[in-house]
Structures are given as C-alpha cells and as structure tokens.
Amino acid sequence: MAYLANPSKTMEVVKKYNLSIQKKFGQNFLINEGIIEDIIEAADITKDDCVLEIGPGIGTLTQYIAEAAGEVVCVEIDRMLMPILADTLSEYDNVSVINNDILKVNIKEVIGEKNKGRRVKVVANLPYYITTPIIMKLLEDEEGIESITVMIQKEVADRMEEGPGSKDYGALSLAVQYYSEPKVVTKVPPSCFIPQPGVDSAVINLKRYSEPPVQADNVKLMFGLIRAAFNQRRKTLMNGLTHDQSLGLSKEKVSKALEEMGLSQTVRGEALSLEEFASLSNILNS
Ligand code: SAM
C-alpha cells in the first residue's frame, strides 16, 4: 500500500470503501507528509520504542510510525475503519489495532507485553472533541508514558504553554505543566486535512517529568484549589476557594494562608504560578 499522506490517495481509500467520514468522532485525516515528518521527528521514535497511537483513522500517520518504531498499538473507536486499517497497514507486522474507546481502555493492559517493560510514547492526531479528557487520562493515570506528541487545536496548545497573566492560562495549563514540559512543535493550517477542520491546529510535545517541578504534599488538594480558582475566574481567589463546598475552607484559614505567602487578600487565581498553588496547598494542608 502506498503512503496515504496526500489528497488523491486519501480520497481513493474513501471512495474504495465508500467511507462516510464521521464528524461525531472528530475525523480529519492528515494529507500532508511534511507535517507527519515533523510529528515523527518531535516524538523521537526509535526501533526500541513502543508507540501508542490514538485514533489511527485510515492509517495515514500509522504507516510512518510503524516504520520508525519497534511496536505500534492503535486504539480506534470507529468499527467501520477496521477493514480499511487491515488493508492500509497490511505490510506492517509490528502494528496491532484495537477497536475501542481510548477513554474506556486500561492503557497498561492494552500495551501488555509489547513495550517489554519500557515506557510508551503516545503519538496521535487527536479527535478535538475529547482532547482535554484524553490528555488528562494520559498525564494522570499512566505513569508508564514517557512522552505525548499530538496534533490538537492550536488554541488548546497555546493554553498548555501559558503562564500567569495570560488570558489563556488556566487549569489545563497548570495540569500539563505539573506533569510535563510542553513545547509547541509546529502550527498546522486546516488545508493539511480532509475534511478541513474549522480551526487552526498545532503539534505539541509533552515530555513527562520523572519528578514534578514543584513539591505538593497533597496533589489532590492542589488540583482542588486550582479547579475552584478557575471555576470562579472573575472572582477573587478568596471567594473562589471559600465558595467551593468540597474544599471546606473558612475565610479565616484562606486569609491567613494568603498573608503567609505575602499575597493580597484580593488576588485572583489566574495571578498564581504553579509553584504558588503548590505552596498554598501545602499551607492549607498543614
Ligand atoms: N490518525 C488519523 C490521521 O491523522 O489521518 C485520523 C485522525 S482523526 C483527527 C481522529 C481519529 O480518532 C479518528 O479516526 C476517530 O475515529 C478516532 N477517535 C475518535 N474518538 C475516539 C475515541 N474515544 N477513542 C479512540 N479513537 C477515537
């Protein structure tokens, strides 16, 4: 099977299988070989690696991953794509395809013995409607993941990289930056896909830290504070934290903590860095 990363080959496959492209599954197939090469290079894949690909589609990106990696495990939700993938990936004996929802699978079980105990690299052109839950699952649940190199909506990639003071800074920025070092690799216009998405895209590389960059004694509490702070974005941090029933924090306790940190009583959550959220959670945890 020839490479699929161009408009004519992609349309040939779509016609051959009378495939109806599913918007509900966020299907936008890559047709630009240069962008795929950028993804493969940023993911730094070698023959020693086992790669998890989320949503292989018709197998366009998978062909290049299979050539670079030792093993490839793909998880694809759309049953209609299974016969197509069996055809387009027939030349590769190091690829297995699992028909399931990535949010429902146990990644360690799916990878099984294929990674021979090593950590896995995730590579994907993600379905944009569930980017955040997928990224959070990969970062939070799976210590076996070394890096994540994915195509996502450009606006979401920007949020992952931002720090305090930017309008794009939020709970996602802090979660990504606690677990990994984010780096936008390249920006990608809608013309690189069939069908074209209504938004600009970007490839981002998240390199997982072996140790988090800040010391939080109670990580669950820190993320509880972050969630409460950004739920009440236009309010002060004090109001955000004390109005969240699940935290059970009194005004007095928060006030003392802010004072101890040298922060104003009227500071807003979006002004705090990851390090400051970690310090605040350590004070409130003690
Ligand atoms: N990798 C292909 C490419 O680059 O041309 C297709 C990428 S397309 C943006 C996203 C893919 O993810 C589609 O094949 C879609 O069916 C699949 N997908 C959507 N939701 C999924 C889920 N919950 N679990 C696994 N795959 C999913």
XYZ file of N, CA and C in Angstrom, residues 82-281:
600
model
N -12.061 -0.606 10.694
C -11.246 -1.818 10.922
C -10.814 -2.504 9.617
N -11.745 -2.761 8.662
C -11.293 -3.403 7.414
C -10.344 -2.526 6.608
N -10.515 -1.217 6.698
C -9.633 -0.308 5.954
C -8.217 -0.386 6.525
N -8.127 -0.363 7.856
C -6.805 -0.425 8.502
C -6.120 -1.763 8.215
N -6.911 -2.843 8.153
C -6.320 -4.152 7.845
C -5.671 -4.112 6.460
N -6.249 -3.343 5.566
C -5.725 -3.208 4.205
C -4.526 -2.243 4.165
N -4.721 -1.020 4.693
C -3.672 0.002 4.542
C -2.419 -0.320 5.363
N -2.573 -1.148 6.417
C -1.420 -1.463 7.277
C -0.947 -2.904 7.082
N -1.421 -3.550 6.006
C -1.125 -4.981 5.827
C 0.376 -5.275 5.700
N 1.145 -4.285 5.254
C 2.584 -4.527 5.078
C 3.373 -4.507 6.386
N 2.740 -4.051 7.472
C 3.490 -3.873 8.727
C 3.122 -4.962 9.725
N 4.135 -5.723 10.158
C 3.827 -6.795 11.110
C 4.053 -6.356 12.559
N 4.358 -5.065 12.759
C 4.575 -4.575 14.124
C 3.425 -3.680 14.608
N 2.260 -3.758 13.927
C 1.123 -2.898 14.304
C -0.046 -3.754 14.768
N -0.632 -3.429 15.932
C -1.905 -4.050 16.297
C -2.952 -2.960 16.496
N -4.170 -3.265 16.062
C -5.254 -2.278 16.144
C -6.338 -2.818 17.068
N -6.733 -1.993 18.030
C -7.785 -2.377 18.971
C -8.984 -1.468 18.739
N -10.150 -2.092 18.547
C -11.365 -1.314 18.304
C -12.023 -0.993 19.644
N -11.720 0.199 20.179
C -12.280 0.581 21.480
C -12.185 2.095 21.658
N -12.800 2.566 22.743
C -12.777 3.983 23.095
C -11.568 4.208 24.010
N -10.679 5.090 23.640
C -9.451 5.304 24.426
C -9.770 5.716 25.864
N -10.917 6.381 26.061
C -11.254 6.822 27.420
C -11.713 5.649 28.289
N -12.033 4.512 27.637
C -12.529 3.370 28.420
C -11.479 2.288 28.628
N -10.384 2.323 27.864
C -9.427 1.220 27.974
C -8.417 1.452 29.106
N -7.896 0.345 29.612
C -6.784 0.399 30.556
C -5.513 0.337 29.707
N -4.781 1.436 29.675
C -3.654 1.536 28.738
C -2.594 0.476 29.020
N -2.327 0.225 30.277
C -1.309 -0.796 30.607
C -1.720 -2.160 30.055
N -3.015 -2.482 30.165
C -3.493 -3.783 29.649
C -3.401 -3.842 28.131
N -3.754 -2.736 27.486
C -3.750 -2.679 26.029
C -2.326 -2.835 25.474
N -1.389 -2.218 26.141
C 0.011 -2.300 25.694
C 0.589 -3.681 26.007
N 0.137 -4.244 27.148
C 0.562 -5.597 27.532
C 2.067 -5.734 27.588
N 2.562 -6.749 26.938
C 3.994 -7.055 26.989
C 4.762 -6.362 25.864
N 4.034 -5.666 25.001
C 4.670 -5.147 23.777
C 5.807 -4.175 24.027
N 5.731 -3.450 25.164
C 6.787 -2.453 25.422
C 7.948 -3.051 26.211
N 7.874 -4.331 26.502
C 8.945 -5.063 27.224
C 9.412 -4.282 28.450
N 8.457 -3.742 29.188
C 8.767 -3.044 30.436
C 9.180 -1.588 30.273
N 9.421 -1.170 29.022
C 9.838 0.235 28.838
C 8.609 1.140 28.816
N 8.873 2.450 28.949
C 7.753 3.387 28.907
C 7.344 3.636 27.454
N 6.072 4.038 27.301
C 5.465 4.153 25.981
C 5.473 5.608 25.511
N 5.598 5.811 24.196
C 5.440 7.153 23.633
C 4.068 7.220 22.958
N 3.309 8.252 23.238
C 1.999 8.417 22.608
C 2.149 9.373 21.425
N 1.617 8.974 20.276
C 1.650 9.826 19.086
C 0.253 9.794 18.475
N -0.303 10.958 18.151
C -1.665 10.952 17.594
C -2.029 12.279 16.956
N -2.969 12.164 16.016
C -3.716 13.323 15.548
C -5.046 13.170 16.271
N -5.197 13.878 17.389
C -6.312 13.597 18.305
C -7.664 14.075 17.785
N -8.736 13.367 18.187
C -10.086 13.894 17.931
C -10.305 15.099 18.859
N -10.563 16.290 18.286
C -10.547 17.521 19.077
C -11.653 17.598 20.126
N -12.771 16.858 19.910
C -13.891 16.992 20.849
C -13.570 16.388 22.224
N -12.525 15.572 22.321
C -12.168 14.997 23.627
C -10.664 15.152 23.942
N -10.061 16.221 23.415
C -8.622 16.434 23.658
C -8.297 16.480 25.154
N -9.033 17.320 25.907
C -8.673 17.504 27.318
C -8.834 16.214 28.129
N -9.985 15.498 28.037
C -10.050 14.242 28.812
C -8.983 13.223 28.419
N -8.612 13.166 27.141
C -7.567 12.206 26.741
C -6.232 12.608 27.370
N -5.872 13.888 27.235
C -4.587 14.354 27.780
C -4.545 14.143 29.298
N -5.655 14.454 29.975
C -5.673 14.287 31.432
C -5.535 12.817 31.812
N -6.185 11.939 31.053
C -6.057 10.499 31.333
C -4.595 10.061 31.171
N -3.961 10.509 30.098
C -2.576 10.104 29.833
C -1.630 10.644 30.907
N -1.875 11.897 31.332
C -0.972 12.502 32.315
C -1.194 11.941 33.715
N -2.471 11.776 34.088
C -2.787 11.420 35.482
C -2.672 9.934 35.776
N -3.200 9.120 34.857
C -3.351 7.701 35.184
C -2.119 6.878 34.868
N -1.359 7.319 33.897
C -0.431 6.375 33.295
C 1.020 6.763 33.503
N 1.598 6.226 34.552
C 2.997 6.549 34.806
C 3.921 5.875 33.805
N 3.338 4.963 33.008
C 4.141 4.262 32.015
C 4.354 5.054 30.734
N 3.917 6.304 30.708
C 4.046 7.093 29.472
C 5.211 8.078 29.573
N 6.066 8.036 28.562
C 7.279 8.860 28.573
C 7.041 10.222 27.923
N 6.330 10.221 26.816
C 6.074 11.485 26.123
C 4.783 11.380 25.329
N 4.223 12.551 25.020
C 2.971 12.628 24.263
C 3.212 13.641 23.146
N 3.094 13.198 21.901
C 3.281 14.131 20.780
C 2.003 14.082 19.958
N 1.237 15.151 20.012
C -0.105 15.099 19.416
C -0.483 16.369 18.662
N -1.332 16.154 17.646
C -1.964 17.261 16.927
C -3.226 17.615 17.705
N -3.349 18.889 18.058
C -4.551 19.344 18.757
C -4.946 20.713 18.201
N -6.072 21.234 18.680
C -6.499 22.572 18.281
C -5.440 23.577 18.759
N -5.074 24.540 17.906
C -3.998 25.476 18.251
C -4.290 26.223 19.555
N -5.548 26.609 19.714
C -5.941 27.364 20.905
C -5.670 26.558 22.197
N -5.878 25.245 22.117
C -5.648 24.386 23.290
C -4.139 24.228 23.527
N -3.381 24.119 22.434
C -1.916 24.030 22.557
C -1.374 25.292 23.240
N -1.917 26.452 22.851
C -1.478 27.716 23.459
C -1.759 27.712 24.957
N -2.945 27.201 25.331
C -3.312 27.169 26.757
C -2.341 26.304 27.552
N -1.874 25.208 26.927
C -0.979 24.289 27.645
C 0.360 24.948 27.978
N 0.780 25.894 27.136
C 2.107 26.519 27.315
C 2.086 27.776 28.188
N 0.877 28.345 28.404
C 0.819 29.671 29.044
C 1.133 29.671 30.537
N 1.561 30.849 31.014
C 1.794 31.064 32.439
C 0.894 32.175 32.960
N 1.021 32.540 34.257
C 0.161 33.558 34.856
C 0.195 34.863 34.062
N -0.952 35.526 34.022
C -1.007 36.829 33.359
C -1.582 36.737 31.960
N -1.654 35.529 31.399
C -2.210 35.405 30.054
C -3.677 35.016 30.149
N -4.479 35.465 29.180
C -5.912 35.120 29.214
C -6.137 33.622 28.963
N -5.146 32.970 28.346
C -5.267 31.542 28.049
C -4.833 30.639 29.201
N -4.281 31.256 30.258
C -3.776 30.473 31.398
C -4.947 29.924 32.208
N -4.885 28.647 32.548
C -5.993 28.073 33.319
C -5.643 26.726 33.898
N -6.681 25.988 34.326
C -6.473 24.699 34.998
C -5.715 23.716 34.099
N -5.984 23.760 32.775
C -5.289 22.838 31.862
C -3.788 23.164 31.799
N -3.455 24.464 31.745
C -2.035 24.866 31.719
C -1.316 24.297 32.937
N -1.943 24.445 34.104
C -1.292 24.018 35.347
C -1.151 22.505 35.428
N -2.181 21.778 34.965
C -2.104 20.304 35.000
C -1.003 19.822 34.061
N -0.993 20.354 32.841
C 0.022 19.934 31.863
C 1.421 20.253 32.390
N 1.595 21.453 32.961
C 2.924 21.882 33.404
C 3.371 21.198 34.702
N 2.429 20.651 35.466
C 2.811 19.889 36.661
C 3.408 18.535 36.249
N 2.805 17.921 35.230
C 3.234 16.580 34.840
C 4.301 16.560 33.745
N 4.384 17.642 32.954
C 5.245 17.547 31.776
C 5.789 18.902 31.337
N 6.760 18.812 30.411
C 7.304 20.037 29.818
C 6.685 20.186 28.431
N 5.805 21.191 28.231
C 5.141 21.319 26.931
C 5.949 22.162 25.938
N 5.904 21.754 24.670
C 6.596 22.532 23.635
C 5.806 22.439 22.337
N 5.356 23.586 21.816
C 4.655 23.562 20.533
C 5.697 23.338 19.438
N 5.462 22.325 18.614
C 6.433 21.927 17.592
C 6.193 22.711 16.307
N 4.937 22.751 15.873
C 4.617 23.478 14.637
C 3.133 23.804 14.589
N 2.817 24.857 13.844
C 1.398 25.214 13.660
C 0.937 24.607 12.355
N -0.336 24.233 12.284
C -0.835 23.489 11.128
C -2.162 24.098 10.637
N -2.209 24.512 9.366
C -3.453 25.112 8.850
C -4.503 24.043 8.472
N -5.784 24.439 8.362
C -6.846 23.483 8.025
C -6.605 22.750 6.699
N -5.846 23.357 5.784
C -5.642 22.750 4.459
C -4.829 21.450 4.518
N -4.279 21.099 5.663
C -3.496 19.854 5.794
C -4.367 18.640 6.095
N -5.708 18.824 6.104
C -6.615 17.731 6.471
C -7.753 17.581 5.456
N -8.295 16.364 5.375
C -9.568 16.100 4.697
C -10.480 15.407 5.703
N -11.682 15.936 5.991
C -12.143 17.282 5.647
C -11.396 18.321 6.484
N -11.473 19.594 6.050
C -10.746 20.639 6.765
C -11.479 20.992 8.059
N -10.749 21.026 9.206
C -11.399 21.469 10.447
C -11.675 22.970 10.402
N -12.566 23.434 11.249
C -12.920 24.859 11.252
C -11.955 25.694 12.077
N -10.882 25.100 12.574
C -9.936 25.813 13.450
C -8.500 25.509 13.018
N -7.562 26.362 13.455
C -6.140 26.067 13.246
C -5.698 24.985 14.226
N -4.657 24.257 13.845
C -4.154 23.172 14.689
C -2.691 23.414 15.033
N -2.181 22.604 15.953
C -0.751 22.669 16.296
C -0.320 21.304 16.793
N 0.965 21.006 16.575
C 1.536 19.775 17.129
C 2.236 20.175 18.421
N 1.913 19.466 19.502
C 2.565 19.757 20.787
C 3.263 18.506 21.300
N 4.419 18.715 21.924
C 5.170 17.618 22.528
C 5.181 17.852 24.045
N 4.697 16.841 24.781
C 4.707 16.919 26.248
C 5.679 15.868 26.765
N 6.785 16.326 27.324
C 7.771 15.376 27.854
C 7.496 15.219 29.343
N 7.137 13.992 29.733
C 6.738 13.761 31.123
C 7.940 13.897 32.060
N 7.744 14.628 33.159
C 8.806 14.745 34.162
C 8.909 13.447 34.948
N 10.126 13.073 35.346
C 10.218 11.930 36.258
C 9.879 12.405 37.672
N 10.193 13.658 37.979
C 9.786 14.275 39.250
C 9.061 15.563 38.907
N 7.915 15.860 39.558
C 7.226 17.127 39.264
C 8.118 18.324 39.593
N 7.945 19.446 38.901
C 8.814 20.603 39.122
C 8.538 21.323 40.443
N 7.386 21.037 41.086
C 7.095 21.656 42.387
C 6.734 20.554 43.376
N 6.902 20.851 44.679
C 6.634 19.861 45.707
C 5.267 20.147 46.351
N 4.272 19.341 46.009
C 2.952 19.479 46.660
C 2.753 18.252 47.550
N 2.502 18.487 48.851
C 2.345 17.363 49.785
C 1.042 16.615 49.506
N 0.036 17.360 49.036
C -1.268 16.760 48.761
C -1.709 17.223 47.355
N -1.377 16.397 46.363
C -1.597 16.787 44.956
C -3.089 16.953 44.670
N -3.898 16.086 45.308
C -5.349 16.159 45.101
C -5.885 17.514 45.588
N -5.388 17.955 46.746
C -5.825 19.250 47.278
C -5.361 20.375 46.344
N -4.116 20.302 45.865
C -3.615 21.356 44.978
C -4.514 21.483 43.738
N -4.868 20.342 43.129
C -5.727 20.431 41.945
C -7.165 20.836 42.308
N -7.585 20.532 43.541
C -8.896 21.011 44.020
C -8.888 22.536 44.104
N -7.792 23.106 44.607
C -7.668 24.573 44.716
C -7.644 25.206 43.323
N -6.896 24.563 42.413
C -6.787 25.091 41.040
C -8.166 25.087 40.373
N -8.881 23.980 40.520
C -10.214 23.880 39.903
C -11.129 24.974 40.458
N -11.135 25.140 41.776
C -12.003 26.142 42.402
C -11.597 27.551 41.970
N -10.295 27.808 41.873
C -9.813 29.147 41.500
C -10.261 29.515 40.095
N -10.234 28.560 39.165
C -10.572 28.892 37.767
C -12.049 28.704 37.455
N -12.795 28.014 38.340
C -14.254 27.949 38.179
C -14.855 29.329 38.371
N -14.186 30.099 39.211
C -14.705 31.425 39.582
C -13.755 32.472 39.014
N -13.500 32.386 37.710
C -12.415 33.146 37.097
C -12.406 34.646 37.397
N -13.567 35.276 37.375
C -13.544 36.728 37.559
C -13.604 37.130 39.041
N -13.737 36.119 39.904
C -13.793 36.445 41.329
C -12.401 36.399 41.939
N -12.300 36.877 43.172
C -11.004 36.776 43.854
C -10.752 35.317 44.224
N -9.478 35.001 44.464
C -9.112 33.639 44.857
C -9.834 33.289 46.166
N -9.902 34.257 47.065
C -10.581 34.067 48.359
C -12.020 33.582 48.140
N -12.772 34.262 47.254
C -14.166 33.861 47.008
C -14.243 32.505 46.322
N -13.364 32.298 45.358
C -13.356 31.019 44.638
C -13.152 29.853 45.591
N -12.177 29.994 46.482
C -11.839 28.873 47.381
C -12.889 28.676 48.470
N -13.417 29.781 49.023
C -14.355 29.615 50.144
C -15.763 29.250 49.672
N -16.076 29.518 48.382
C -17.410 29.147 47.874
C -17.470 27.707 47.395
N -16.313 27.047 47.303
C -16.319 25.646 46.846
C -16.534 24.741 48.063
N -17.761 24.194 48.151
C -18.149 23.399 49.335
C -17.211 22.208 49.546
N -16.759 21.594 48.428
C -15.981 20.357 48.569
C -14.632 20.603 49.259
N -14.156 21.857 49.238
C -12.869 22.144 49.881
C -13.013 22.370 51.389
N -14.199 22.857 51.801
C -14.475 23.096 53.223
C -13.489 24.080 53.858
N -13.165 25.163 53.160
C -12.182 26.122 53.685
C -12.871 27.375 54.237
N -12.456 27.800 55.431
C -13.037 29.017 56.006
C -12.282 30.236 55.457
N -12.971 31.405 55.547
C -12.356 32.669 55.101
C -11.096 32.951 55.913
N -11.188 32.636 57.179
C -10.075 32.901 58.091
C -8.820 32.110 57.684
N -9.049 30.836 57.380
C -7.919 29.960 57.035
C -7.248 30.434 55.728
N -8.101 30.768 54.731
C -7.552 31.218 53.440
C -6.837 32.558 53.628
N -7.459 33.426 54.415
C -6.881 34.747 54.650
C -5.479 34.633 55.273
N -5.361 33.756 56.255
C -4.054 33.561 56.914
C -3.016 33.000 55.944
N -3.469 32.071 55.085
C -2.553 31.446 54.113
C -2.052 32.492 53.109
N -2.969 33.343 52.644
C -2.571 34.384 51.673
C -1.563 35.326 52.316
N -1.828 35.667 53.566
C -0.931 36.567 54.297
C 0.455 35.930 54.434
N 0.464 34.656 54.803
C 1.738 33.945 54.985
C 2.548 33.936 53.687
N 1.824 33.893 52.555
C 2.523 33.846 51.262
C 2.870 35.241 50.739
N 2.443 36.279 51.466
C 2.708 37.647 51.021
C 1.833 38.044 49.837
N 0.657 37.394 49.719
C -0.258 37.724 48.619
C -1.382 38.613 49.133
N -1.914 39.460 48.231
C -3.019 40.339 48.607
C -4.284 39.506 48.868
N -5.149 40.010 49.748
C -6.414 39.320 50.049
C -7.346 39.347 48.826
N -7.060 40.244 47.884
C -7.943 40.345 46.707
C -7.295 39.764 45.447
N -6.228 38.988 45.615
C -5.546 38.414 44.448
C -6.496 37.468 43.704
N -6.351 37.413 42.371
C -7.170 36.469 41.579
C -6.361 35.205 41.300
N -7.066 34.110 41.136
C -6.415 32.810 40.927
C -5.462 32.817 39.745
N -5.854 33.540 38.680
C -5.043 33.493 37.450
C -3.693 34.197 37.599
N -3.485 34.855 38.776
C -2.192 35.519 39.003
C -1.179 34.565 39.636
N -1.635 33.399 40.108
C -0.731 32.490 40.827
C -0.023 31.521 39.890
N 1.268 31.318 40.140
C 2.040 30.339 39.367
C 1.791 28.936 39.939
N 2.282 27.929 39.233
C 2.179 26.546 39.715
C 2.854 26.418 41.079
N 4.019 27.053 41.199
C 4.751 26.989 42.464
C 3.920 27.589 43.607
N 3.214 28.698 43.304
C 2.400 29.333 44.349
C 1.184 28.472 44.712
N 0.586 27.806 43.713
C -0.530 26.901 44.046
C -0.029 25.742 44.915
N 1.194 25.261 44.629
C 1.750 24.172 45.441
C 1.985 24.666 46.876
N 2.568 25.870 47.026
C 2.812 26.414 48.377
C 1.494 26.618 49.117
N 0.503 27.177 48.413
C -0.800 27.427 49.051
C -1.396 26.103 49.540
N -1.305 25.065 48.704
C -1.894 23.781 49.114
C -1.114 23.205 50.296
